[in-house]
Tab-separated table of C-alpha atoms (C1' of nucleotides) in Angstrom:
chain	number	residue	atom	x	y	z
A	1	MET	CA	115.405	103.514	102.042
A	2	SER	CA	116.594	100.185	103.369
A	3	ARG	CA	117.935	99.705	106.858
A	4	ILE	CA	121.689	100.154	107.091
A	5	PRO	CA	123.257	99.229	110.440
A	6	ALA	CA	124.821	102.061	112.434
A	7	ASN	CA	128.153	100.250	112.510
A	8	THR	CA	128.120	100.039	108.759
A	9	ILE	CA	127.422	103.771	108.490
A	10	GLU	CA	130.483	104.464	110.634
A	11	ARG	CA	132.685	102.254	108.510
A	12	LEU	CA	131.362	103.741	105.274
A	13	SER	CA	132.475	107.137	106.502
A	14	LEU	CA	135.942	105.709	107.056
A	15	TYR	CA	135.993	103.818	103.756
A	16	ARG	CA	135.190	106.982	101.869
A	17	ARG	CA	138.167	108.813	103.307
A	18	LEU	CA	140.466	105.880	102.644
A	19	LEU	CA	139.140	105.545	99.103
A	20	GLU	CA	139.621	109.231	98.373
A	21	ARG	CA	143.256	108.883	99.330
A	22	THR	CA	143.567	105.762	97.202
A	23	ALA	CA	141.951	107.466	94.208
A	24	ASP	CA	144.457	110.313	94.563
A	25	LEU	CA	147.178	107.735	94.040
A	26	GLY	CA	145.707	106.975	90.632
A	27	ARG	CA	143.976	103.693	91.493
A	28	THR	CA	140.569	103.080	89.929
A	29	ASP	CA	139.551	99.736	91.428
A	30	ILE	CA	140.054	97.977	94.741
A	31	TYR	CA	139.523	94.503	96.225
A	32	SER	CA	137.637	93.986	99.434
A	33	TYR	CA	140.746	92.626	101.127
A	34	GLU	CA	142.700	95.769	100.258
A	35	LEU	CA	140.087	98.112	101.650
A	36	ALA	CA	139.768	95.812	104.646
A	37	SER	CA	143.471	96.050	105.289
A	38	MET	CA	143.392	99.850	105.134
A	39	ALA	CA	140.386	100.046	107.440
A	40	CYS	CA	141.719	97.358	109.792
A	41	VAL	CA	138.607	95.207	109.460
A	42	THR	CA	137.886	91.827	107.875
A	43	PRO	CA	137.259	91.457	104.135
A	44	ALA	CA	133.916	89.781	104.846
A	45	LYS	CA	132.824	92.855	106.750
A	46	VAL	CA	133.806	95.104	103.874
A	47	ARG	CA	131.883	92.990	101.377
A	48	ARG	CA	128.813	92.950	103.629
A	49	ASP	CA	129.030	96.726	104.095
A	50	LEU	CA	129.344	97.327	100.365
A	51	MET	CA	126.447	94.975	99.772
A	52	ASN	CA	124.360	97.067	102.191
A	53	LEU	CA	125.491	100.114	100.280
A	54	GLY	CA	124.215	98.541	97.083
A	55	CYS	CA	127.556	98.250	95.338
A	56	ILE	CA	128.528	95.307	93.248
A	57	GLY	CA	132.083	94.281	92.607
A	58	ASN	CA	133.699	92.278	89.902
A	59	PRO	CA	135.674	89.140	90.736
A	60	SER	CA	138.516	90.115	88.451
A	61	ARG	CA	138.829	93.812	89.239
A	62	GLY	CA	137.189	94.264	92.600
A	63	TYR	CA	135.083	97.379	93.152
A	64	SER	CA	135.142	100.647	91.229
A	65	ILE	CA	136.542	103.247	93.597
A	66	SER	CA	134.635	106.109	92.035
A	67	GLU	CA	131.391	104.163	92.253
A	68	LEU	CA	132.020	103.400	95.935
A	69	ILE	CA	132.808	107.017	96.746
A	70	GLY	CA	129.748	108.106	94.812
A	71	ASN	CA	127.424	105.712	96.568
A	72	VAL	CA	128.744	106.570	100.026
A	73	SER	CA	128.325	110.240	99.197
A	74	VAL	CA	124.747	109.751	98.072
A	75	LEU	CA	124.062	108.038	101.367
A	76	LEU	CA	125.958	110.302	103.755
A	77	ASP	CA	125.780	113.690	102.113
A	78	SER	CA	122.619	115.592	101.723
A	79	ASP	CA	122.035	117.061	98.268
A	80	THR	CA	122.256	120.473	99.877
A	81	PRO	CA	125.314	121.045	102.066
A	82	ARG	CA	124.404	120.349	105.647
A	83	GLU	CA	124.900	122.969	108.269
A	84	ILE	CA	125.969	121.883	111.722
A	85	ALA	CA	125.613	123.926	114.886
A	86	LEU	CA	128.050	123.855	117.785
A	87	VAL	CA	126.854	124.688	121.261
A	88	GLY	CA	129.524	125.516	123.829
A	89	VAL	CA	132.658	127.328	122.728
A	90	GLY	CA	134.967	126.382	125.592
A	91	ASN	CA	138.277	124.579	125.197
A	92	LEU	CA	136.685	121.514	123.682
A	93	GLY	CA	134.324	123.503	121.496
A	94	ARG	CA	137.185	125.502	120.045
A	95	ALA	CA	139.217	122.342	119.428
A	96	ILE	CA	136.240	120.891	117.565
A	97	LEU	CA	135.895	124.055	115.495
A	98	SER	CA	139.516	123.996	114.479
A	99	TYR	CA	139.366	120.274	113.811
A	100	PHE	CA	136.520	120.621	111.314
A	101	ARG	CA	137.773	123.847	109.802
A	102	GLY	CA	138.496	123.289	106.136
A	103	ARG	CA	137.382	119.669	106.044
A	104	ARG	CA	134.590	118.175	103.999
A	105	LYS	CA	132.605	121.112	102.698
A	106	ASN	CA	129.388	119.204	102.712
A	107	LEU	CA	129.484	119.029	106.472
A	108	GLN	CA	130.539	122.297	108.025
A	109	ILE	CA	130.023	123.849	111.413
A	110	SER	CA	128.382	127.026	110.287
A	111	VAL	CA	127.298	128.585	113.544
A	112	ALA	CA	128.216	128.362	117.212
A	113	PHE	CA	126.399	129.355	120.384
A	114	ASP	CA	127.652	130.190	123.833
A	115	SER	CA	126.212	131.792	126.922
A	116	ASP	CA	129.372	133.796	127.630
A	117	ARG	CA	128.915	137.452	126.636
A	118	ARG	CA	132.627	137.760	125.872
A	119	LYS	CA	132.254	135.215	123.088
A	120	THR	CA	128.944	136.101	121.525
A	121	GLY	CA	128.914	138.371	118.513
A	122	ARG	CA	132.492	137.458	117.643
A	123	ILE	CA	133.982	135.120	115.089
A	124	ILE	CA	135.859	132.314	116.815
A	125	VAL	CA	138.065	129.934	114.848
A	126	GLY	CA	136.323	131.112	111.713
A	127	CYS	CA	132.838	130.545	113.033
A	128	ARG	CA	130.260	133.126	114.054
A	129	CYS	CA	129.360	132.766	117.730
A	130	LEU	CA	125.864	133.780	118.728
A	131	SER	CA	124.132	134.019	122.089
A	132	MET	CA	121.896	131.299	123.447
A	133	LYS	CA	118.920	133.591	122.940
A	134	GLU	CA	119.483	133.410	119.200
A	135	LEU	CA	119.689	129.615	119.147
A	136	LYS	CA	116.104	128.685	118.524
A	137	LYS	CA	115.434	131.221	115.805
A	138	THR	CA	118.701	130.547	113.983
A	139	ILE	CA	118.416	126.772	113.984
A	140	THR	CA	114.776	126.805	113.033
A	141	GLU	CA	115.167	129.342	110.243
A	142	ARG	CA	118.254	127.762	108.759
A	143	ASN	CA	116.694	124.333	109.153
A	144	ILE	CA	119.782	122.915	110.865
A	145	ALA	CA	119.326	119.218	111.613
A	146	ALA	CA	122.431	118.290	113.600
A	147	ALA	CA	124.331	119.850	116.476
A	148	ILE	CA	127.441	119.217	118.503
A	149	LEU	CA	127.006	119.680	122.226
A	150	ALA	CA	130.167	120.730	124.079
A	151	VAL	CA	128.826	122.400	127.192
A	152	PRO	CA	129.517	121.546	130.850
A	153	ALA	CA	127.611	118.602	132.335
A	154	LYS	CA	125.199	120.713	134.327
A	155	ALA	CA	124.076	122.710	131.298
A	156	ALA	CA	123.796	119.716	128.975
A	157	GLN	CA	120.178	118.682	129.451
A	158	GLU	CA	118.683	122.151	129.319
A	159	THR	CA	120.757	122.956	126.242
A	160	ALA	CA	119.661	119.721	124.577
A	161	ASP	CA	116.049	120.636	125.350
A	162	LYS	CA	116.507	123.955	123.578
A	163	LEU	CA	118.012	122.215	120.574
A	164	VAL	CA	115.103	119.810	120.389
A	165	GLU	CA	112.654	122.656	120.696
A	166	ALA	CA	114.432	124.355	117.789
A	167	GLY	CA	113.895	121.280	115.661
A	168	ILE	CA	117.278	119.533	115.853
A	169	LYS	CA	117.177	115.858	114.784
A	170	GLY	CA	120.621	114.649	115.828
A	171	ILE	CA	123.067	115.532	118.612
A	172	LEU	CA	126.723	114.641	118.950
A	173	ASN	CA	127.074	114.874	122.703
A	174	TYR	CA	130.473	115.495	124.298
A	175	ALA	CA	129.040	116.271	127.716
A	176	PRO	CA	129.616	113.534	130.313
A	177	VAL	CA	125.923	112.956	130.939
A	178	PRO	CA	123.255	111.097	128.990
A	179	LEU	CA	120.541	113.174	127.381
A	180	ARG	CA	116.828	112.577	127.783
A	181	LEU	CA	115.524	113.090	124.281
A	182	PRO	CA	112.361	112.291	122.324
A	183	ASP	CA	112.522	109.158	120.182
A	184	HIS	CA	112.806	111.033	116.937
A	185	VAL	CA	116.072	112.721	117.962
A	186	PHE	CA	119.236	110.723	117.459
A	187	ALA	CA	122.076	111.049	119.996
A	188	GLU	CA	125.646	109.873	119.868
A	189	ASN	CA	127.435	110.140	123.204
A	190	ARG	CA	131.174	110.736	123.203
A	191	ASP	CA	131.853	111.100	126.892
A	192	MET	CA	135.644	111.196	127.328
A	193	THR	CA	135.630	109.973	130.896
A	194	THR	CA	133.834	106.791	129.960
A	195	ALA	CA	136.100	106.274	126.959
A	196	LEU	CA	139.214	106.671	129.071
A	197	GLU	CA	137.962	104.386	131.817
A	198	LYS	CA	137.118	101.771	129.226
A	199	VAL	CA	140.571	101.954	127.675
A	200	ALA	CA	142.233	101.827	131.089
A	201	TYR	CA	140.132	98.791	131.981
A	202	PHE	CA	140.991	96.854	128.842
A	203	ALA	CA	144.604	97.996	129.029
A	204	GLY	CA	144.779	96.480	132.505
A	205	LEU	CA	143.239	93.165	131.504
A	206	GLN	CA	146.091	91.891	129.363
A	207	GLU	CA	148.950	92.460	131.774
B	1	MET	CA	138.258	87.390	135.963
B	2	SER	CA	134.932	86.817	134.285
B	3	ARG	CA	134.057	88.306	130.955
B	4	ILE	CA	132.244	91.604	131.225
B	5	PRO	CA	130.913	93.034	127.951
B	6	ALA	CA	132.498	96.270	126.734
B	7	ASN	CA	129.115	97.981	126.651
B	8	THR	CA	128.570	97.070	130.269
B	9	ILE	CA	131.964	98.529	131.194
B	10	GLU	CA	130.967	101.811	129.572
B	11	ARG	CA	127.678	101.931	131.409
B	12	LEU	CA	129.305	101.049	134.721
B	13	SER	CA	131.542	104.070	134.324
B	14	LEU	CA	128.444	106.194	133.867
B	15	TYR	CA	126.528	104.522	136.699
B	16	ARG	CA	129.360	105.259	139.092
B	17	ARG	CA	129.258	108.974	138.362
B	18	LEU	CA	125.493	109.068	138.661
B	19	LEU	CA	125.620	107.099	141.898
B	20	GLU	CA	128.247	109.385	143.400
B	21	ARG	CA	125.953	112.326	142.761
B	22	THR	CA	123.032	110.432	144.251
B	23	ALA	CA	125.029	109.472	147.329
B	24	ASP	CA	125.922	113.151	147.821
B	25	LEU	CA	122.196	113.808	148.096
B	26	GLY	CA	122.079	111.491	151.105
B	27	ARG	CA	120.536	108.464	149.421
B	28	THR	CA	121.841	105.065	150.485
B	29	ASP	CA	119.885	102.686	148.267
B	30	ILE	CA	118.519	102.776	144.743
B	31	TYR	CA	116.177	100.725	142.547
B	32	SER	CA	117.176	99.566	139.100
B	33	TYR	CA	114.462	101.663	137.512
B	34	GLU	CA	115.783	104.802	139.197
B	35	LEU	CA	119.337	104.259	138.039
B	36	ALA	CA	117.984	103.329	134.609
B	37	SER	CA	116.090	106.583	134.424
B	38	MET	CA	119.189	108.594	135.338
B	39	ALA	CA	121.326	106.733	132.813
B	40	CYS	CA	118.625	106.798	130.120
B	41	VAL	CA	118.663	103.018	129.693
B	42	THR	CA	116.182	100.245	130.478
B	43	PRO	CA	115.846	98.794	133.987
B	44	ALA	CA	116.514	95.312	132.598
B	45	LYS	CA	119.829	96.517	131.240
B	46	VAL	CA	120.781	97.959	134.603
B	47	ARG	CA	119.924	94.738	136.394
B	48	ARG	CA	121.888	92.688	133.874
B	49	ASP	CA	124.866	95.032	134.216
B	50	LEU	CA	124.787	94.875	137.994
B	51	MET	CA	124.499	91.096	137.803
B	52	ASN	CA	127.656	91.071	135.666
B	53	LEU	CA	129.260	93.280	138.267
B	54	GLY	CA	128.374	90.724	140.913
B	55	CYS	CA	126.045	92.910	142.907
B	56	ILE	CA	122.876	91.662	144.466
B	57	GLY	CA	119.925	93.817	145.241
B	58	ASN	CA	117.097	93.494	147.639
B	59	PRO	CA	113.484	93.526	146.428
B	60	SER	CA	112.419	95.883	149.142
B	61	ARG	CA	115.289	98.362	149.153
B	62	GLY	CA	116.952	97.946	145.781
B	63	TYR	CA	120.760	98.103	145.641
B	64	SER	CA	123.156	99.582	148.164
B	65	ILE	CA	124.699	102.620	146.522
B	66	SER	CA	127.947	102.350	148.428
B	67	GLU	CA	128.283	98.706	147.486
B	68	LEU	CA	127.685	99.523	143.834
B	69	ILE	CA	130.228	102.327	143.821
B	70	GLY	CA	132.692	100.078	145.627
B	71	ASN	CA	132.283	97.219	143.190
B	72	VAL	CA	132.569	99.452	140.136
B	73	SER	CA	135.686	100.980	141.632
B	74	VAL	CA	137.273	97.594	142.268
B	75	LEU	CA	136.627	96.744	138.654
B	76	LEU	CA	137.592	100.007	136.965
B	77	ASP	CA	140.263	101.433	139.228
B	78	SER	CA	143.607	99.878	139.644
B	79	ASP	CA	144.786	99.516	143.241
B	80	THR	CA	147.578	101.926	142.384
B	81	PRO	CA	146.485	105.138	140.683
B	82	ARG	CA	146.830	104.735	136.944
B	83	GLU	CA	148.929	107.091	134.964
B	84	ILE	CA	147.780	108.049	131.487
B	85	ALA	CA	149.962	109.524	128.762
B	86	LEU	CA	148.777	112.018	126.177
B	87	VAL	CA	150.491	112.209	122.818
B	88	GLY	CA	149.874	115.326	120.755
B	89	VAL	CA	149.397	118.651	122.507
B	90	GLY	CA	147.588	120.561	119.747
B	91	ASN	CA	144.179	122.153	120.129
B	92	LEU	CA	142.462	118.874	120.855
B	93	GLY	CA	145.234	117.632	123.144
B	94	ARG	CA	145.037	120.784	125.241
B	95	ALA	CA	141.252	120.540	125.423
B	96	ILE	CA	141.604	116.963	126.651
B	97	LEU	CA	144.158	118.029	129.257
B	98	SER	CA	141.899	120.726	130.596
B	99	TYR	CA	138.912	118.403	130.513
B	100	PHE	CA	140.587	115.796	132.728
B	101	ARG	CA	142.301	118.315	134.967
B	102	GLY	CA	141.054	117.827	138.488
B	103	ARG	CA	138.753	114.916	137.756
B	104	ARG	CA	138.952	111.423	139.180
B	105	LYS	CA	142.352	111.180	140.839
B	106	ASN	CA	142.725	107.538	140.101
B	107	LEU	CA	142.897	108.267	136.410
B	108	GLN	CA	145.076	111.248	135.653
B	109	ILE	CA	146.977	112.357	132.596
B	110	SER	CA	150.389	112.580	134.148
B	111	VAL	CA	152.601	113.211	131.167
B	112	ALA	CA	152.249	114.547	127.636
B	113	PHE	CA	154.426	114.256	124.546
B	114	ASP	CA	154.726	116.417	121.467
B	115	SER	CA	157.169	116.751	118.616
B	116	ASP	CA	157.023	120.535	118.657
B	117	ARG	CA	160.138	122.023	120.284
B	118	ARG	CA	158.158	125.014	121.460
B	119	LYS	CA	156.030	122.781	123.635
B	120	THR	CA	158.507	120.281	125.021
B	121	GLY	CA	160.058	120.927	128.389
B	122	ARG	CA	157.171	123.138	129.426
B	123	ILE	CA	154.161	122.545	131.605
B	124	ILE	CA	150.974	122.850	129.577
B	125	VAL	CA	147.567	122.914	131.265
B	126	GLY	CA	149.236	121.565	134.372
B	127	CYS	CA	150.939	118.688	132.622
B	128	ARG	CA	154.609	118.242	131.841
B	129	CYS	CA	155.194	118.023	128.104
B	130	LEU	CA	158.167	115.960	126.967
B	131	SER	CA	159.684	115.354	123.565
B	132	MET	CA	158.919	112.301	121.468
B	133	LYS	CA	162.443	111.072	122.103
B	134	GLU	CA	161.613	110.695	125.767
B	135	LEU	CA	158.418	108.749	125.106
B	136	LYS	CA	159.678	105.202	125.154
B	137	LYS	CA	161.850	105.515	128.218
B	138	THR	CA	159.231	107.436	130.203
B	139	ILE	CA	156.345	105.108	129.450
B	140	THR	CA	158.376	101.977	130.006
B	141	GLU	CA	159.935	103.153	133.262
B	142	ARG	CA	156.715	104.471	134.722
B	143	ASN	CA	154.866	101.408	133.497
B	144	ILE	CA	152.109	103.437	131.881
B	145	ALA	CA	149.462	101.161	130.375
B	146	ALA	CA	147.116	103.547	128.583
B	147	ALA	CA	147.558	106.518	126.282
B	148	ILE	CA	145.447	109.089	124.490
B	149	LEU	CA	146.447	109.735	120.909
B	150	ALA	CA	145.642	113.244	119.641
B	151	VAL	CA	148.098	113.695	116.792
B	152	PRO	CA	147.374	114.507	113.135
B	153	ALA	CA	146.268	111.626	110.913
B	154	LYS	CA	149.552	111.236	109.133
B	155	ALA	CA	151.526	110.846	112.362
B	156	ALA	CA	149.033	108.493	114.009
B	157	GLN	CA	150.337	105.076	112.976
B	158	GLU	CA	154.003	105.773	113.627
B	159	THR	CA	153.136	107.289	116.994
B	160	ALA	CA	151.001	104.277	117.865
B	161	ASP	CA	153.904	102.013	116.932
B	162	LYS	CA	156.146	103.894	119.347
B	163	LEU	CA	153.559	103.551	122.094
B	164	VAL	CA	153.274	99.817	121.495
B	165	GLU	CA	157.040	99.476	121.519
B	166	ALA	CA	157.090	101.286	124.851
B	167	GLY	CA	154.683	98.730	126.290
B	168	ILE	CA	151.342	100.527	126.094
B	169	LYS	CA	148.314	98.195	126.423
B	170	GLY	CA	145.461	100.504	125.480
B	171	ILE	CA	145.030	103.524	123.224
B	172	LEU	CA	142.228	106.061	123.090
B	173	ASN	CA	142.572	107.208	119.492
B	174	TYR	CA	141.277	110.620	118.419
B	175	ALA	CA	143.093	110.561	115.087
B	176	PRO	CA	140.791	110.010	112.095
B	177	VAL	CA	142.539	106.836	110.966
B	178	PRO	CA	142.384	103.273	112.240
B	179	LEU	CA	145.478	101.902	113.946
B	180	ARG	CA	147.174	98.659	113.041
B	181	LEU	CA	147.996	97.201	116.425
B	182	PRO	CA	148.980	93.818	117.847
B	183	ASP	CA	146.156	91.780	119.343
B	184	HIS	CA	147.176	92.428	122.910
B	185	VAL	CA	146.749	96.188	122.572
B	186	PHE	CA	143.240	97.547	122.991
B	187	ALA	CA	142.120	100.506	120.886
B	188	GLU	CA	139.092	102.739	121.132
B	189	ASN	CA	138.595	104.974	118.121
B	190	ARG	CA	136.909	108.329	118.618
B	191	ASP	CA	137.186	109.814	115.187
B	192	MET	CA	135.123	112.995	115.171
B	193	THR	CA	134.520	113.021	111.443
B	194	THR	CA	132.891	109.609	111.554
B	195	ALA	CA	130.852	110.568	114.585
B	196	LEU	CA	129.582	113.723	112.932
B	197	GLU	CA	128.746	111.998	109.665
B	198	LYS	CA	126.858	109.343	111.601
B	199	VAL	CA	124.834	111.937	113.494
B	200	ALA	CA	124.128	113.878	110.304
B	201	TYR	CA	122.994	110.665	108.636
B	202	PHE	CA	120.598	109.668	111.384
B	203	ALA	CA	119.448	113.259	111.799
B	204	GLY	CA	118.505	113.249	108.138
B	205	LEU	CA	116.598	109.981	108.291
B	206	GLN	CA	113.665	111.198	110.367
B	207	GLU	CA	112.783	114.293	108.391
C	1	DG	C1'	142.956	80.581	90.975
C	2	DC	C1'	141.191	84.175	93.177
C	3	DC	C1'	137.693	87.092	93.586
C	4	DT	C1'	132.633	88.497	94.788
C	5	DG	C1'	127.773	87.769	96.722
C	6	DT	C1'	125.258	85.848	100.118
C	7	DG	C1'	122.479	82.169	102.818
C	8	DA	C1'	123.297	80.239	106.974
C	9	DA	C1'	125.597	79.828	111.264
C	10	DG	C1'	127.565	81.877	115.174
C	11	DC	C1'	128.119	85.297	118.545
C	12	DT	C1'	126.996	89.093	121.517
C	13	DA	C1'	123.910	92.217	123.569
C	14	DT	C1'	119.318	93.322	124.787
C	15	DT	C1'	114.754	92.464	126.237
C	16	DC	C1'	111.081	89.563	127.878
C	17	DA	C1'	108.726	87.469	131.335
C	18	DC	C1'	108.087	85.360	135.377
C	19	DA	C1'	109.397	82.789	139.747
C	20	DG	C1'	110.811	84.107	144.171
C	21	DC	C1'	111.507	87.291	147.908
C	22	DT	C1'	110.270	90.857	151.289
D	1	DA	C1'	102.332	94.918	145.499
D	2	DG	C1'	106.535	95.776	143.776
D	3	DC	C1'	111.006	94.660	143.335
D	4	DT	C1'	115.142	91.527	142.026
D	5	DG	C1'	117.534	87.569	139.493
D	6	DT	C1'	117.773	85.150	135.561
D	7	DG	C1'	116.621	81.446	131.875
D	8	DA	C1'	114.879	81.916	127.535
D	9	DA	C1'	113.685	84.471	123.475
D	10	DT	C1'	114.906	87.998	120.417
D	11	DA	C1'	117.512	91.152	117.775
D	12	DG	C1'	121.553	92.772	115.586
D	13	DC	C1'	126.093	92.189	113.889
D	14	DT	C1'	129.866	89.401	112.257
D	15	DT	C1'	131.929	85.498	110.267
D	16	DC	C1'	131.856	81.242	107.716
D	17	DA	C1'	131.876	78.901	103.752
D	18	DC	C1'	130.962	78.054	99.331
D	19	DA	C1'	128.560	78.573	94.698
D	20	DG	C1'	129.294	81.361	90.781
D	21	DG	C1'	131.943	84.422	87.667
D	22	DC	C1'	136.051	86.048	85.304
DNA sequence: GCCTGTGAAGCTATTCACAGCT
DNA sequence: AGCTGTGAATAGCTTCACAGGC
């Protein structure tokens, strides 16, 4: 499989959602400048992304929407629906559960873990919550490759270590600390404090 | 003001938190490789970042922690405490409110807005929630420069337009759609769907 | 004429590598 | 000896710009 830039992967995820909406409107083809306008990026970027995806367009009709959606899906969706694990069912964890509830079926949070006895064994926002003791066995047996980490900062590293030990290959990290992980585990950090400080900084620059 | 890369700004936010913890342990100086290890980045990156910050280190002692924290604070904190507005007090909005509650005083969510009558006029997670009608006046009068957008996808663009009209200069966008904004308004998109699909993709690559 | 596909150029961020300092 | 500061090299991403197709 050829090398597709991470930024392109992110945009392909967005394109797919935009294209699904466009297809629902009855459109069958789309020009790069139209998709660019919807995604708020440049047409050149769209064409380069679609080239990386392996799609070819037609100068008179643009790109086939169904072909684009299909190719993105081949790339982003596993053939078998992917299970995702959530660790940490606090305020943020619950918001994440409700956010993903009923979205793309190919990518569902299918199990959650928390150390709080009052949460374990229950179903929270439609998701079974298990204890931390059950984490390794569950993730290993169900062959879960990706997890969302929504635990407090001080528990983040030890929790990440458990996930790695269980065989996790990717972590979406909402804790405000970086994770020390082996090279073969992918991490995406979504620290809110950093994001807010960045926005405040750039908001202040143009006064 | 010289041009500091966005990635450096993000790391400086992280460095500051790590350095505050280190200072609490009684340390007064730190080497680039130590800070790099804590932040999970390379020492060269740390040195380059600190150079951009305008800090100079000493080969025998490293960098003065208090000087680093001071310089980051000059850069990231306004002289007057910044107010942040939150728009959308659903599950995610409330999680964000509770996350930032009691953190860095210089950067506090001081007002929230929602279109739901049952929420407006009340105090939710310690934050006054006002109606959308009060948005423009409140943000303009209090000169709020940055906002967090946590509304459903279909309300995102119109809400962003209202924020821009009120004079907002930066938006932290949690809605799963891109925002069409004038050039002078900074946006940081934190779409969870994209983030999760990216992690799932890269988690799948190393199997 | 207006679109796509893409080599080449341009830009930005990261890393190398080493002189200079203590 | 071991660190910092930084020019230069590298890598990665984006944009240009234009040949080619409908």
